[in-house]
Coordinates of C-alpha atoms in Angstrom, one line a residue:
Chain F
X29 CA 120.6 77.3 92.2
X30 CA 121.2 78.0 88.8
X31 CA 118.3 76.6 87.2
X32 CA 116.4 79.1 89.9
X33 CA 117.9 82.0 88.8
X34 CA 117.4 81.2 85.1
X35 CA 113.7 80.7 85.9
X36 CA 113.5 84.3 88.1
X37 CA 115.1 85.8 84.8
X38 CA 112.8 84.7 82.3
X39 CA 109.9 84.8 84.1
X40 CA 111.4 88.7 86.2
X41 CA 108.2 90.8 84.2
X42 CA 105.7 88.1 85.8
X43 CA 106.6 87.9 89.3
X44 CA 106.7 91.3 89.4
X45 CA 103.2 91.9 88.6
X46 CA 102.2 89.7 90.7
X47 CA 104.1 90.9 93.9
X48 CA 102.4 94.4 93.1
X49 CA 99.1 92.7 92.6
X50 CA 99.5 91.2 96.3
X51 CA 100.5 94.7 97.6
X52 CA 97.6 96.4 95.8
X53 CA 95.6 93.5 96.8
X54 CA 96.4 93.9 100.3
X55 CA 96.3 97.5 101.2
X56 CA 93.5 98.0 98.9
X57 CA 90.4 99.8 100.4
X58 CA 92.1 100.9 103.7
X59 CA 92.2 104.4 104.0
X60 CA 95.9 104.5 104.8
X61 CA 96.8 102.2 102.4
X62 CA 100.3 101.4 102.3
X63 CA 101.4 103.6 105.1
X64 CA 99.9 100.4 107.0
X65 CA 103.6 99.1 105.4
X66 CA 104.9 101.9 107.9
X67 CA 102.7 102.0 110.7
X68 CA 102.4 98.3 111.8
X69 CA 106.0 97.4 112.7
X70 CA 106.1 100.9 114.6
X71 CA 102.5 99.8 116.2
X72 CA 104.3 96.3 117.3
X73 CA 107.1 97.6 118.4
X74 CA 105.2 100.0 120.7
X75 CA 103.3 97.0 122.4
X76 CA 106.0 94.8 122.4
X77 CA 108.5 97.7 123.9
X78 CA 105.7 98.8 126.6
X79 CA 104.9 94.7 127.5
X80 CA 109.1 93.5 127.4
X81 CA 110.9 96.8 127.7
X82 CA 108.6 98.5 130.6
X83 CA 106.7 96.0 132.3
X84 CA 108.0 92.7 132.4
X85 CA 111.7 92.9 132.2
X86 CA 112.5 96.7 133.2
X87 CA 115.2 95.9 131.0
X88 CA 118.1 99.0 131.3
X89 CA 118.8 99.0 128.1
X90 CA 119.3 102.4 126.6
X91 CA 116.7 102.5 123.5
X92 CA 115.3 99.6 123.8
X93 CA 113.0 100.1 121.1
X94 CA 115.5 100.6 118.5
X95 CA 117.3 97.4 119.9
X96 CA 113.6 95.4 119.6
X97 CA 113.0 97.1 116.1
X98 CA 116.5 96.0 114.5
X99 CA 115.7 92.5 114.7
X100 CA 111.9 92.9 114.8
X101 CA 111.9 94.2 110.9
X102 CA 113.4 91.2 109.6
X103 CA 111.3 88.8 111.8
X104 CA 108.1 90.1 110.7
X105 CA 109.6 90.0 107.0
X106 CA 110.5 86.5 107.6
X107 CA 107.1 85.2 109.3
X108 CA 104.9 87.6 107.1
X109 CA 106.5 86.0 103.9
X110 CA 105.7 82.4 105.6
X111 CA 102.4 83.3 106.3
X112 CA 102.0 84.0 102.5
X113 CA 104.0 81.7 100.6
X114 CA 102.5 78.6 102.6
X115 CA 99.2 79.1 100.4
X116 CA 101.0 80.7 97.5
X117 CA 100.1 77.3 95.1
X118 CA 97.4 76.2 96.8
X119 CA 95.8 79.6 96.5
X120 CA 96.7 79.9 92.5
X121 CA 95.3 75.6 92.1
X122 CA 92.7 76.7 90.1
X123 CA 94.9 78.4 87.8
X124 CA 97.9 76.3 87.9
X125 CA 94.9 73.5 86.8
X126 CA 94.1 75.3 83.8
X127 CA 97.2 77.2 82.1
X128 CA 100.6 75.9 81.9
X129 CA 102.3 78.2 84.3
X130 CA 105.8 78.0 85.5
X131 CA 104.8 77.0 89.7
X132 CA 107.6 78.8 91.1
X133 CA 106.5 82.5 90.0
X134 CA 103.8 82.2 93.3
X135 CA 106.5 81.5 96.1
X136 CA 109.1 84.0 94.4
X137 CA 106.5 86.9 94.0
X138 CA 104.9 86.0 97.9
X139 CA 108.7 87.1 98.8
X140 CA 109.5 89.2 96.8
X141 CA 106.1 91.5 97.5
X142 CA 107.2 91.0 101.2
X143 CA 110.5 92.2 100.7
X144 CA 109.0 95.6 98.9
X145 CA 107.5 95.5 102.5
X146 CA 110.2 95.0 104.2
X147 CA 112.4 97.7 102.7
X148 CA 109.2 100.5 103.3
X149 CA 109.6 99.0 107.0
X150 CA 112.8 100.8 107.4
X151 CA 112.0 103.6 107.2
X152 CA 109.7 103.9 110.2
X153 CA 113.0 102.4 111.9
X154 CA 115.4 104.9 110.3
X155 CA 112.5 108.0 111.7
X156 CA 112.9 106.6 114.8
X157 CA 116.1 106.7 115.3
X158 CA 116.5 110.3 114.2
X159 CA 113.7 111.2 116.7
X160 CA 115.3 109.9 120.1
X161 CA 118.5 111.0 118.4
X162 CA 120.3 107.6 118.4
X163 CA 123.5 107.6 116.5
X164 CA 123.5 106.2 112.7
X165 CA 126.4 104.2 112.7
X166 CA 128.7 103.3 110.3
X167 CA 127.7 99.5 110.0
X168 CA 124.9 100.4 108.4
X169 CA 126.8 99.3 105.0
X170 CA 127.3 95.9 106.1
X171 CA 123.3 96.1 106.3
X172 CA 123.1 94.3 102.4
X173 CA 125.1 91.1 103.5
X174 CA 122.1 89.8 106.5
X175 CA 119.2 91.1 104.0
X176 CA 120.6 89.2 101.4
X177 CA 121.1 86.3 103.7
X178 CA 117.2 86.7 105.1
X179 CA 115.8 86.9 101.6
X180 CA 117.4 83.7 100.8
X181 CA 116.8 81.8 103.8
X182 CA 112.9 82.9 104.0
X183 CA 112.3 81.8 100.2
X184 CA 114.5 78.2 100.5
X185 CA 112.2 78.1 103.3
X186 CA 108.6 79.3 101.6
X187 CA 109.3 76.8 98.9
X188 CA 109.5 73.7 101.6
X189 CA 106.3 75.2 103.7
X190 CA 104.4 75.8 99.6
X191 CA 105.7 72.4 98.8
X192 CA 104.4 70.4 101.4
X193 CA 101.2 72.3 102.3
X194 CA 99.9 70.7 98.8
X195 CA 100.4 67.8 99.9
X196 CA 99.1 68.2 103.7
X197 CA 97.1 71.4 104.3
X198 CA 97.5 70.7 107.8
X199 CA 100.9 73.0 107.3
X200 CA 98.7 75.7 106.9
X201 CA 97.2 75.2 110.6
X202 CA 100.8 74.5 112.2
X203 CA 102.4 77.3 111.1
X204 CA 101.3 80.0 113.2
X205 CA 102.3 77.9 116.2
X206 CA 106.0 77.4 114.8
X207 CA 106.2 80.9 114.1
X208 CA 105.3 81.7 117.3
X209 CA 107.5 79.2 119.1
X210 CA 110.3 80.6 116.9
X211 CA 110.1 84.3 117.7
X212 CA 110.4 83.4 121.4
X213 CA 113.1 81.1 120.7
X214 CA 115.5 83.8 118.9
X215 CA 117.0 86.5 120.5
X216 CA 114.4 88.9 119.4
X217 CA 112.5 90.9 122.5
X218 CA 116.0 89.7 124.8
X219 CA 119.4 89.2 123.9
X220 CA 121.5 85.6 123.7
X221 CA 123.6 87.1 126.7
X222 CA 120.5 87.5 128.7
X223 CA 120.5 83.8 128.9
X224 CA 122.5 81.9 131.3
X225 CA 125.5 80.2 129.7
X226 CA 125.0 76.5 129.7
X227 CA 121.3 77.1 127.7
X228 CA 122.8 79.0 124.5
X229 CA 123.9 76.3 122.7
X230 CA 120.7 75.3 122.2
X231 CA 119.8 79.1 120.9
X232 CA 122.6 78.7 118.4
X233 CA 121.1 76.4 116.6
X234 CA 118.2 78.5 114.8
X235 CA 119.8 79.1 111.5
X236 CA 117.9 82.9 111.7
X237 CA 119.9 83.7 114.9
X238 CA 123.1 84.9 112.4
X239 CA 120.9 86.7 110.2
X240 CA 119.4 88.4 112.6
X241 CA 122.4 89.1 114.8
X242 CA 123.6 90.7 111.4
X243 CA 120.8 93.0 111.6
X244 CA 121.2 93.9 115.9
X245 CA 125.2 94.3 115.4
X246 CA 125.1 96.8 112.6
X247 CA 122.1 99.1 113.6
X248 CA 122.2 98.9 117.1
X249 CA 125.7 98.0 118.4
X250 CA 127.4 99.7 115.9
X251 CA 129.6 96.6 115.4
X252 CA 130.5 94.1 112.9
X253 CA 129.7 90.5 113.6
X254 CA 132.3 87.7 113.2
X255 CA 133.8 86.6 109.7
X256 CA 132.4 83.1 110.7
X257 CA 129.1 84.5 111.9
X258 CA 128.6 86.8 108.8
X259 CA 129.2 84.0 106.4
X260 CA 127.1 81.7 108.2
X261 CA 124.4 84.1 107.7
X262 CA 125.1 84.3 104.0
X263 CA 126.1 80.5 103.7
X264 CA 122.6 79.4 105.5
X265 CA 120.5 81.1 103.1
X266 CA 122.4 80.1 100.1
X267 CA 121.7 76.3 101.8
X268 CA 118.1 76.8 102.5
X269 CA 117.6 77.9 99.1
X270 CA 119.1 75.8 96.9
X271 CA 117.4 72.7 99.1
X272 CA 113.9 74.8 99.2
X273 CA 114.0 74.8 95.4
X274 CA 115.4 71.4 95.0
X275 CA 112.6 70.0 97.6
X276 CA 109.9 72.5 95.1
X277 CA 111.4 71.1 91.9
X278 CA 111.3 67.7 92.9
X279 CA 107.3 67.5 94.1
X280 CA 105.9 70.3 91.5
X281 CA 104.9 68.5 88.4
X282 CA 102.5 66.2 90.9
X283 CA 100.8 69.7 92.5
X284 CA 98.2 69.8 89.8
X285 CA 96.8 66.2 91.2
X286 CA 96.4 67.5 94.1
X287 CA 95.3 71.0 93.9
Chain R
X3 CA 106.2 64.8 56.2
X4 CA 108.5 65.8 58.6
X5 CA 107.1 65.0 62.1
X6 CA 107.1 69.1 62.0
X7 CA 104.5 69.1 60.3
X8 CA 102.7 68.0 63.1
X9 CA 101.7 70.3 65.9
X10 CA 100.2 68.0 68.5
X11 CA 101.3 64.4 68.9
X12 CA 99.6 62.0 71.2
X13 CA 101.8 58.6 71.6
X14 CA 100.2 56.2 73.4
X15 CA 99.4 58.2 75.6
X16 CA 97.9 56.8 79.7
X17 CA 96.9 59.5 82.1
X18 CA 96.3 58.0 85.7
X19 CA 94.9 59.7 88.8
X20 CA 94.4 58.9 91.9
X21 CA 90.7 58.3 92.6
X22 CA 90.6 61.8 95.2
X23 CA 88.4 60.0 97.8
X24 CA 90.8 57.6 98.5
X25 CA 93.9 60.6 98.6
X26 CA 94.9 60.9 101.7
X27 CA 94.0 64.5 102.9
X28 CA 95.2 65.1 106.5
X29 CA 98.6 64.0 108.2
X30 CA 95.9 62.0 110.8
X31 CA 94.8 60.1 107.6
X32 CA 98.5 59.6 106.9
X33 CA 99.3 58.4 110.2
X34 CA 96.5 56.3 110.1
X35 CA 97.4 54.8 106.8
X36 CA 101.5 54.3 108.0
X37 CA 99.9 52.8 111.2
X38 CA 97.9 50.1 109.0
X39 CA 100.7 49.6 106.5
X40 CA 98.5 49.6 103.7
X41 CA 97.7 52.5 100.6
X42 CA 94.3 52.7 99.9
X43 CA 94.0 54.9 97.0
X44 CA 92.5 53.6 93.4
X45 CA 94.2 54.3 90.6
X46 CA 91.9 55.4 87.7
X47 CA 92.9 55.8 84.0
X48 CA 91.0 58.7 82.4
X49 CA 92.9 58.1 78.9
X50 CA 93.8 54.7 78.1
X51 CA 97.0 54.4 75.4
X52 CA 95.4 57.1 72.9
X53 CA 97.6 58.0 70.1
X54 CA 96.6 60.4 67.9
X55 CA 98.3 63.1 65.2
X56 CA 97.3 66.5 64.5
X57 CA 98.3 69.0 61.6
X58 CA 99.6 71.8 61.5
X59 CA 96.6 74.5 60.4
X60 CA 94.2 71.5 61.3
X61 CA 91.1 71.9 63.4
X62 CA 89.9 69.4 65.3
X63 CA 86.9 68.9 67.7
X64 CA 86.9 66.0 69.9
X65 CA 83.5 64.9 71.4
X66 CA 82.3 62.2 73.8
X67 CA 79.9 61.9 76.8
X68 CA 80.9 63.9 79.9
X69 CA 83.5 62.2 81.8
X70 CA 84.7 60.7 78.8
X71 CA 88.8 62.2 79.3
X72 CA 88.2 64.8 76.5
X73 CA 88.9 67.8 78.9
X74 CA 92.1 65.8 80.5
X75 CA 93.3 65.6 76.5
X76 CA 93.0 68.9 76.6
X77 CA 94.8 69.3 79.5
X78 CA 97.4 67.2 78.1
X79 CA 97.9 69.3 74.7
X80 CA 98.2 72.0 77.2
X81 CA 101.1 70.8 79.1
X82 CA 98.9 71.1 82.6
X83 CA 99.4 67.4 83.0
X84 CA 102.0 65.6 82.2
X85 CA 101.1 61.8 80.9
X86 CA 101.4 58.9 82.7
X87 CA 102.6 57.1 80.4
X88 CA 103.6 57.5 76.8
X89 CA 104.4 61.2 75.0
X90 CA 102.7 64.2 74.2
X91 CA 104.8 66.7 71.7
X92 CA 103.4 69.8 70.9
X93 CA 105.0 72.1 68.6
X94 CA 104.9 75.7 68.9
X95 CA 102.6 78.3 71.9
X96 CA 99.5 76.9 72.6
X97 CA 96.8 78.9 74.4
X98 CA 94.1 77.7 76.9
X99 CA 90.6 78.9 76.3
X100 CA 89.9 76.4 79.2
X101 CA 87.4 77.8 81.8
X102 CA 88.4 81.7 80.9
X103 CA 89.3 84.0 83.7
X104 CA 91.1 82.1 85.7
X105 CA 94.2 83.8 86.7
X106 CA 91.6 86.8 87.0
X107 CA 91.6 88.7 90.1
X108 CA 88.6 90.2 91.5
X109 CA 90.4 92.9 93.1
X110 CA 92.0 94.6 90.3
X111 CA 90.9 96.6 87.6
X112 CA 89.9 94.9 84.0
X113 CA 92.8 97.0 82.4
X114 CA 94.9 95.3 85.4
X115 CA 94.1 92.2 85.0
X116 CA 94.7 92.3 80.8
X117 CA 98.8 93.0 81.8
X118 CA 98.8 89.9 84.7
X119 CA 96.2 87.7 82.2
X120 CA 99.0 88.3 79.2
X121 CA 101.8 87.5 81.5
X122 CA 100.2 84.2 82.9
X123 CA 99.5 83.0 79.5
X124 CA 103.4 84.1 78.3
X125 CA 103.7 87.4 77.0
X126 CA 105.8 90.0 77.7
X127 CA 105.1 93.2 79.5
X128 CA 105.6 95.3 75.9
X129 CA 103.5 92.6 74.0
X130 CA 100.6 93.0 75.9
X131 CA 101.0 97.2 75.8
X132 CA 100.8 96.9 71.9
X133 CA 97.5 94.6 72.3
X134 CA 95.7 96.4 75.1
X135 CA 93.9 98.8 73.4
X136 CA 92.6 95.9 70.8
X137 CA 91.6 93.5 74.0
X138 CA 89.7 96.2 75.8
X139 CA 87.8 97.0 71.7
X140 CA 87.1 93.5 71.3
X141 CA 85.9 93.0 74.7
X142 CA 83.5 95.8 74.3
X143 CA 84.1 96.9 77.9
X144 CA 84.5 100.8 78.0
X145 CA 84.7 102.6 80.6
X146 CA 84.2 99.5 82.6
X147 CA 88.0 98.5 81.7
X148 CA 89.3 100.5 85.1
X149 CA 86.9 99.5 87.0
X150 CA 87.8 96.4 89.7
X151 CA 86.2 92.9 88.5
X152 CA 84.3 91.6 90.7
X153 CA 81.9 94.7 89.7
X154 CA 81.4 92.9 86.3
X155 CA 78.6 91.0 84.9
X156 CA 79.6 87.6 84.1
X157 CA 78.9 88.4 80.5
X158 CA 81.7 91.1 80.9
X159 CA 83.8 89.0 82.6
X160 CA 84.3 85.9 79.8
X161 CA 84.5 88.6 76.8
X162 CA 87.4 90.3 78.6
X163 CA 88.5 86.6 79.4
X164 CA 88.2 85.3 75.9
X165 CA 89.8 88.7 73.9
X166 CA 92.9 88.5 76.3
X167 CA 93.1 84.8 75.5
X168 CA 92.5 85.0 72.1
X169 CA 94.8 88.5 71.5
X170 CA 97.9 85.7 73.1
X171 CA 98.0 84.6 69.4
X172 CA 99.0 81.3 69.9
X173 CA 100.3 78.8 67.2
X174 CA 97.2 76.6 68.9
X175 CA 94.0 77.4 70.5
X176 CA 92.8 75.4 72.7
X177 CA 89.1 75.4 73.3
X178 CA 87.4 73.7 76.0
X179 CA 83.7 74.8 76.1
X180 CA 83.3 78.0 76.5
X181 CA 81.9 79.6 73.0
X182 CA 78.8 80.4 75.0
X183 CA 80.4 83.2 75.8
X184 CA 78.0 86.7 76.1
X185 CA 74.9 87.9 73.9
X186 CA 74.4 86.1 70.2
X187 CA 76.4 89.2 69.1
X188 CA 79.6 88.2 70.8
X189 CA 78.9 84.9 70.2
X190 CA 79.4 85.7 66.8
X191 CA 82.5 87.7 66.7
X192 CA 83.9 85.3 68.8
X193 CA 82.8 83.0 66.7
X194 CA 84.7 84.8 63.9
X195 CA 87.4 84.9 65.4
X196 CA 87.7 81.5 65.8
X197 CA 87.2 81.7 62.2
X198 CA 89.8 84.0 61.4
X199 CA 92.3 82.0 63.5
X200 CA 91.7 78.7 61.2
X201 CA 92.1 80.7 57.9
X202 CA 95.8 82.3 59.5
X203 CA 96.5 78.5 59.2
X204 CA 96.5 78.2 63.3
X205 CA 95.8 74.8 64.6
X206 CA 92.7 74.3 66.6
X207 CA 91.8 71.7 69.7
X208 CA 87.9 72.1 70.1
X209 CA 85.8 70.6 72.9
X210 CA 82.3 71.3 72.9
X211 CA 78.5 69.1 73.1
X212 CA 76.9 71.4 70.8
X213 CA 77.6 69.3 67.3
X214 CA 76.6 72.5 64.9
X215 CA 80.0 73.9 66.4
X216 CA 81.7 70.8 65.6
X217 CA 80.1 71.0 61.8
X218 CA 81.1 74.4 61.2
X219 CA 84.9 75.0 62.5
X220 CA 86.1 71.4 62.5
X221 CA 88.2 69.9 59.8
X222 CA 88.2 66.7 61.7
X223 CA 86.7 65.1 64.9
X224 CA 88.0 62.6 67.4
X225 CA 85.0 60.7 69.5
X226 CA 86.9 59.5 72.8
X227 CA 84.6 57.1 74.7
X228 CA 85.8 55.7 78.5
X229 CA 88.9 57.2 77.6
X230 CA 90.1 55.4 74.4
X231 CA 89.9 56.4 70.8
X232 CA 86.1 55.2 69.3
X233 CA 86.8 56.9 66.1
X234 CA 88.7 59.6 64.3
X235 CA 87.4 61.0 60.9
X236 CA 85.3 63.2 58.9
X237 CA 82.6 65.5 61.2
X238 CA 79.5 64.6 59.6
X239 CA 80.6 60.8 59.7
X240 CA 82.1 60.8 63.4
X241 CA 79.1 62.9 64.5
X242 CA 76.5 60.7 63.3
X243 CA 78.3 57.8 65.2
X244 CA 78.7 59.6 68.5
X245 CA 74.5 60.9 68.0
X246 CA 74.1 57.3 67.6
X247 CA 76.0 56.4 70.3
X248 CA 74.3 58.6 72.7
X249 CA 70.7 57.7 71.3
X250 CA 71.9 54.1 72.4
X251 CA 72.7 55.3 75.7
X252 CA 75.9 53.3 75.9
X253 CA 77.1 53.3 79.2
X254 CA 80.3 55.1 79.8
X255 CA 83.5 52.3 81.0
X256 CA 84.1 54.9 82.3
X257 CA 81.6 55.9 84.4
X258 CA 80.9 52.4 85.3
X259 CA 84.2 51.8 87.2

């Protein structure tokens, strides 16, 4: 954990540019640009809202949108980051062949451009909520301790997914199918007490339920979770991270063989 | 002498790689392998216990047939690979001029790419700011600096390549080659450069198969044949060997394998 920090600090000015060249990269030559940042969890949410909240469940919850787009934010955060780290050293072999580069700048900066993301993201949230007039509660300031928890979680995890897509590109295939299976399995179009009692113990085991139920409680509820919940949250990510980096440090001197 | 003195140190140094046709690629290959118990991959040495001492200020070419492991020396010096076996100390920055461009990105601008360039090869944001304005002179780019890559010749591309690299002033350039870089006129300056760099007492690692190169920048040349020192010397003697060599047609060990 330290050693990762100490590597973030000295190489901060790098991994910056990069997570701005992967923004620039990405929204360049769209005529909204990076009001696409704004505009596609608001787009999701709409279908998703129309398909779960309307059609299929005629759930009677009272703004079921904002409820969807509380946990929906740092979902799409979490799988768009995946989506991106998974080829973030693969991508960069030829240059990781070539110069002497320090490996863990391309995971770091595939997050950290995705949290830049993120952070625009709420805003279409935060517009929403003034429009149907939904209260802004208080809880909003326990908001940092679940985003610090995500960021931490999602890069422990983007190291493993980097690490071992250099190894077996077949990761790069999978992934989109355990992303998948995971949205459905947390409680992010329904709600854990939707379920029937005897099946949630299996729920509670997805380390992103307490992060996300962080996110749900504060915004939408109004509530603060449980001191065990909230520092399970924290306490996960902290985990995934410094095993992530361990997992990255361990393999990444034998990536340029196989690049 | 101090061993400071020194700025590259080869000890004995083994590189080894797995022969890639043998790696496996694809979990089914894996399961395939686990299932039969056995690993099939070769193991192939592409520098065999070479030891070898270079000075500080010194400028050395190293020559040998292709495949010979004078790119994976290079490599070595770089610190892209790390060896096998023995010790590679290298005192002071180096800089790669190996394959230029390649942290490019097509999307971005030239002037774009100069700040993440500088950054990839270790300078600092406010290091690069004072150099800018020399890269983008030296690279003779113009108005073409704001412009997005991939809208470059290839010509353009390798001089904005080669003046980032070579603005990086490293304590050792590392050349792998690439001096046909652009028109004869930007041959020349670079060539000057290069120049420029051995008189500021900078050490110098020089691949290339054009010999009047060699002649003209090298202090010193290393021939590396199937991955093994064949001789270390003077240009004009080591040259003659390796011209020799090649008008013998000695087959590569190498290459053999």
């Amino acid at each position: 954990m330290i050693e990762f920090v100490r590597q973030v600090r000295q190489y901060h000015e790098l991994i910056w540019a990069l997570a701005l060249k992967e923004l620039r990269v990405r929204y360049k030559r769209s005529v909204l640009g990076f009001f696409w940042a704004l505009l596609n969890p608001l787009l999701m949410m709409l279908v998703l809202t129309v398909v779960f909240g309307t059609l299929l469940m005629r759930l009677s919850l009272p703004h079921y949108s904002i409820f969807l787009l509380s946990v929906l934010l740092p979902w799409t955060f979490f799988s768009q980051c995946l989506s991106y780290s998974v080829e973030s050293i693969v991508n960069n072999g030829e240059l990781l062949k070539k110069v002497r580069v320090a490996k863990l700048v391309f995971p770091v900066a595939a997050v950290v451009s995705n949290i830049i993301n993120f952070l625009l993201s709420m805003l279409p949230l935060l517009l929403l909520i003034l429009a149907v007039r939904f209260p802004i509660h208080w809880t909003w300031i326990y908001l940092p301790v679940p985003m610090l928890g995500l960021f931490l979680f999602t890069q422990g995890v983007s190291f493993i997914f980097a690490t071992v897509n250099v190894f077996y590109r077949d990761v790069s295939h999978i992934i989109q199918i355990i992303l998948q299976a995971w949205f459905y399995f947390s409680p992010i179009i329904y709600s854990l007490d939707f379920l029937p009692g005897h099946y949630r113990w299996i729920f509670r085991l997805n380390p992103l339920l307490y992060v996300l139920n962080g996110f749900r409680l504060s915004i939408y509820y109004g509530l603060l979770p449980s001191l065990p919940s909230a520092a399970l949250s924290l306490g996960l990510g902290i985990a995934l991270l410094a095993f992530g980096f361990a997992v990255f440090r361990r393999y990444e001197k034998r990536f340029v063989y196989y690049l | 002498m101090g061993s400071e003195s020194y700025s590259v140190e080869f000890c004995d140094v083994v590189q080894r790689f797995r022969r890639i046709r043998e790696r496996p690629d694809t979990l089914r290959e894996v399961f395939a392998k686990i299932i039969r118990r056995r690993h099939t991959f070769q193991v192939f040495e592409a520098i065999k216990h070479i030891s070898f001492k270079v000075s500080k200020g010194e400028a050395v070419g190293i020559v040998g047939r292709n495949g010979s492991g004078k790119s994976t020396i290079l490599k070595l010096a770089a610190g892209v690979y790390e060896p096998s076996e023995g010790r590679v100390t290298v005192q002071g920055t180096v800089a790669p001029l190996i394959e230029l461009g390649a942290g490019f990105h097509y999307e971005l601008t030239g002037r774009e790419n100069i700040v993440l360039n500088g950054l990839l090869l270790g300078l600092t944001k406010r290091q690069i700011k004072t150099r800018e304005e020399r890269i983008i002179e030296f690279s003779e780019l113009g108005d073409f600096i704001d412009s997005p890559v991939k809208q470059y010749s290839s010509g353009m591309y390798m001089r904005l390549a080669f003046s980032v690299a070579t603005e990086v002033d490293p304590d050792i350039l590392i050349v792998d080659e690439i001096l046909g870089v652009g028109d004869g006129a930007f041959q020349e300056k670079c060539f000057e450069r290069i120049r420029r760099f051995r008189e500021a007492g900078k050490t110098i690692l020089l691949v290339t198969h054009a010999m009047d190169q060699v002649r003209t920048l090298c202090d010193r040349v290393l021939l590396i044949r199937g991955g093994q020192l064949a001789d270390d010397g003077l240009p004009d003697f080591v040259i003659a060997r390796y011209e020799e060599m090649l008008g013998r047609r000695l087959p590569e060990p190498a290459l053999q394998k």
